[in-house]
Amino acid sequence: EMRPAVHCLFPVGLAGCPRRSIIQAASEHFVVSVEIAYRKCTNCGNVTHCGLCEKCGAGTVKALICPKCGRESSEETCPACRVPTQPYNQRSIALRDLLSAAERHLSLTTIPEVVKGVRGLTNAARTPEPLEKGLLRAKHDVSIFKDGTIRFDATNAPLTHFKPGEIGVNVEKLQALGYV
């Protein structure tokens, strides 16, 4: 489990205060400025971070952008600046709108008081998780590890049963040891 606990790998920058609260960031700031994936809609050309366009619902594709001049490029190096392009950029996103859309999508009547995000993403493309995942994890009090997985520690769980093949022992040997 990450310390402090995190519900969603979604960036809130400095808007979420030290608690990195997505709810607080959305209520206090209409938009937040974060480093986030740069994807483009194949249908309408909308720039987004989502796998599906929020405007028309079509699929999006990763695009590269120059960090210096902001020009899109299909090359790994910007033809104008000669610097490496990136699959992400710093831009403002309407967090309040995204949170409202996630609530509607899940048909939640009440949302958790605290949904913790991250200050910034560290994956290569800066691709965030959908906010819906964070809302559900917060609702059910589940936190995540830094790679987005949920883990359960079962080291001290009592062993109630097993199959002989699972431990590589034949039935005769187990009977000799006292198992019935």
Coordinates of C-alpha atoms in Angstrom, one line a residue:
E1 CA 0.0 0.0 0.0
M2 CA 1.3 3.4 -0.8
R3 CA 2.0 5.8 2.1
P4 CA 0.0 7.9 2.3
A5 CA -2.9 5.8 0.9
V6 CA -4.1 6.5 -2.7
H7 CA -7.4 5.6 -4.3
C8 CA -6.8 6.7 -7.9
L9 CA -3.7 7.3 -10.1
F10 CA -5.1 10.6 -11.3
P11 CA -3.0 13.8 -11.0
V12 CA -4.3 16.8 -9.0
G13 CA -1.1 18.8 -8.9
L14 CA -0.9 21.3 -6.1
A15 CA -4.7 21.9 -6.2
G16 CA -5.5 18.9 -4.0
C17 CA -3.5 20.4 -1.0
P18 CA -1.1 18.1 0.9
R19 CA -3.9 15.4 1.1
R20 CA -4.1 15.2 -2.7
S21 CA -7.9 15.2 -2.5
I22 CA -9.6 15.0 -5.8
I23 CA -12.9 16.1 -4.3
Q24 CA -11.3 19.2 -2.7
A25 CA -9.4 20.1 -5.8
A26 CA -12.6 19.8 -7.9
S27 CA -14.6 21.9 -5.5
E28 CA -12.0 24.7 -4.9
H29 CA -10.6 24.8 -8.5
F30 CA -12.6 24.5 -11.7
V31 CA -9.5 23.5 -13.6
V32 CA -6.1 22.1 -12.5
S33 CA -2.8 22.3 -14.4
V34 CA -1.1 18.9 -14.6
E35 CA 1.3 17.0 -16.8
I36 CA -1.0 14.5 -18.5
A37 CA -1.2 12.2 -21.6
Y38 CA -1.6 13.9 -25.0
R39 CA -4.2 12.0 -27.1
K40 CA -6.1 13.1 -30.1
C41 CA -9.6 12.0 -31.3
T42 CA -9.5 10.2 -34.6
N43 CA -12.9 11.7 -35.5
C44 CA -13.1 15.3 -34.3
G45 CA -9.5 16.1 -33.4
N46 CA -10.2 16.9 -29.8
V47 CA -7.2 16.8 -27.5
T48 CA -7.8 14.7 -24.4
H49 CA -6.1 12.3 -22.0
C50 CA -8.9 9.7 -22.3
G51 CA -9.1 6.6 -24.5
L52 CA -12.5 7.7 -25.8
C53 CA -13.3 11.3 -26.9
E54 CA -15.5 13.1 -24.4
K55 CA -17.1 15.1 -27.2
C56 CA -18.0 12.5 -29.9
G57 CA -17.2 9.1 -28.3
A58 CA -14.7 8.0 -30.9
G59 CA -11.4 6.4 -30.1
T60 CA -8.3 8.4 -29.5
V61 CA -4.7 7.8 -30.4
K62 CA -1.4 8.8 -28.7
A63 CA 0.2 11.8 -30.2
L64 CA 3.6 13.4 -29.7
I65 CA 4.2 17.0 -28.8
C66 CA 7.2 19.2 -28.5
P67 CA 7.8 20.4 -24.9
K68 CA 9.5 23.5 -26.1
C69 CA 7.3 24.9 -28.9
G70 CA 4.1 22.9 -28.3
R71 CA 4.0 21.7 -31.9
E72 CA 2.5 18.2 -32.7
S73 CA 4.8 15.9 -34.5
S74 CA 4.8 12.3 -35.7
E75 CA 8.6 12.2 -35.3
E76 CA 10.5 11.5 -32.1
T77 CA 12.3 14.8 -32.6
C78 CA 10.6 18.1 -33.2
P79 CA 11.5 19.3 -36.8
A80 CA 11.5 22.9 -35.7
C81 CA 13.3 22.8 -32.3
R82 CA 15.3 19.6 -32.6
V83 CA 14.3 18.5 -29.1
P84 CA 12.8 15.1 -28.3
T85 CA 9.0 15.0 -28.4
Q86 CA 6.8 13.6 -25.6
P87 CA 3.5 11.7 -25.4
Y88 CA 2.3 14.2 -22.7
N89 CA 2.3 17.9 -21.9
Q90 CA 1.4 20.4 -19.2
R91 CA -2.2 21.6 -19.6
S92 CA -5.3 22.6 -17.7
I93 CA -8.1 20.0 -17.3
A94 CA -11.6 20.7 -16.0
L95 CA -11.4 18.4 -13.0
R96 CA -14.9 19.4 -11.7
D97 CA -16.5 18.4 -15.1
L98 CA -14.6 15.1 -15.2
L99 CA -15.6 14.3 -11.6
S100 CA -19.3 15.1 -12.4
A101 CA -19.2 12.9 -15.5
A102 CA -17.7 10.0 -13.5
E103 CA -20.4 10.4 -10.8
R104 CA -23.1 10.3 -13.5
H105 CA -21.5 7.3 -15.3
L106 CA -21.5 5.3 -12.0
S107 CA -25.0 6.6 -11.0
L108 CA -23.7 7.4 -7.5
T109 CA -26.2 9.1 -5.2
T110 CA -23.4 10.1 -2.8
I111 CA -19.7 10.4 -3.3
P112 CA -17.1 9.6 -0.7
E113 CA -15.8 12.6 1.3
V114 CA -12.2 11.8 0.5
V115 CA -10.9 10.5 -2.8
K116 CA -7.1 10.7 -2.9
G117 CA -5.2 11.1 -6.1
V118 CA -1.6 11.7 -6.8
R119 CA 0.3 15.0 -7.2
G120 CA 1.7 13.9 -10.6
L121 CA 2.0 10.8 -12.7
T122 CA 5.3 8.9 -13.2
N123 CA 4.5 6.5 -16.0
A124 CA 6.2 7.2 -19.4
A125 CA 3.0 8.5 -21.1
R126 CA 1.5 10.2 -18.0
T127 CA -1.7 8.2 -18.6
P128 CA -4.1 8.6 -15.7
E129 CA -6.7 6.0 -14.5
P130 CA -10.4 6.8 -15.0
L131 CA -11.9 8.7 -12.1
E132 CA -14.6 6.1 -11.8
K133 CA -12.0 3.6 -10.4
G134 CA -11.0 6.1 -7.7
L135 CA -14.6 6.8 -6.7
L136 CA -15.3 3.1 -6.3
R137 CA -12.1 2.4 -4.4
A138 CA -12.8 5.3 -2.0
K139 CA -16.4 4.2 -1.6
H140 CA -15.3 0.7 -0.6
D141 CA -12.2 1.8 1.3
V142 CA -9.7 0.2 -1.0
S143 CA -6.3 1.7 -1.6
I144 CA -3.8 0.9 -4.3
F145 CA -0.1 0.2 -4.8
K146 CA 2.0 2.5 -6.9
D147 CA 1.4 0.4 -10.1
G148 CA -2.4 0.7 -9.7
T149 CA -2.8 -2.9 -8.3
I150 CA -4.8 -3.8 -5.3
R151 CA -2.9 -6.2 -3.0
F152 CA -3.9 -8.3 -0.1
D153 CA -1.5 -9.6 2.6
A154 CA -2.4 -13.3 3.4
T155 CA 0.9 -14.2 5.1
N156 CA -0.8 -15.0 8.4
A157 CA -4.0 -16.4 7.0
P158 CA -4.9 -19.9 8.4
L159 CA -4.6 -22.7 5.9
T160 CA -7.9 -24.6 5.9
H161 CA -7.4 -27.1 3.0
F162 CA -5.1 -28.0 0.1
K163 CA -4.8 -30.5 -2.7
P164 CA -1.9 -32.9 -2.7
G165 CA -0.8 -31.8 -6.2
E166 CA -0.6 -28.1 -5.0
I167 CA 2.2 -29.0 -2.6
G168 CA 3.9 -31.7 -4.7
V169 CA 3.2 -34.6 -2.3
N170 CA 1.4 -37.9 -3.1
V171 CA -1.7 -39.0 -1.1
E172 CA 0.1 -42.0 0.5
K173 CA 2.8 -39.8 2.0
L174 CA 0.1 -37.4 3.4
Q175 CA -1.8 -40.4 4.9
A176 CA 1.5 -41.6 6.5
L177 CA 1.9 -38.1 8.0
G178 CA -1.6 -38.4 9.6
Y179 CA -3.9 -36.6 7.1
V180 CA -7.2 -38.3 6.4

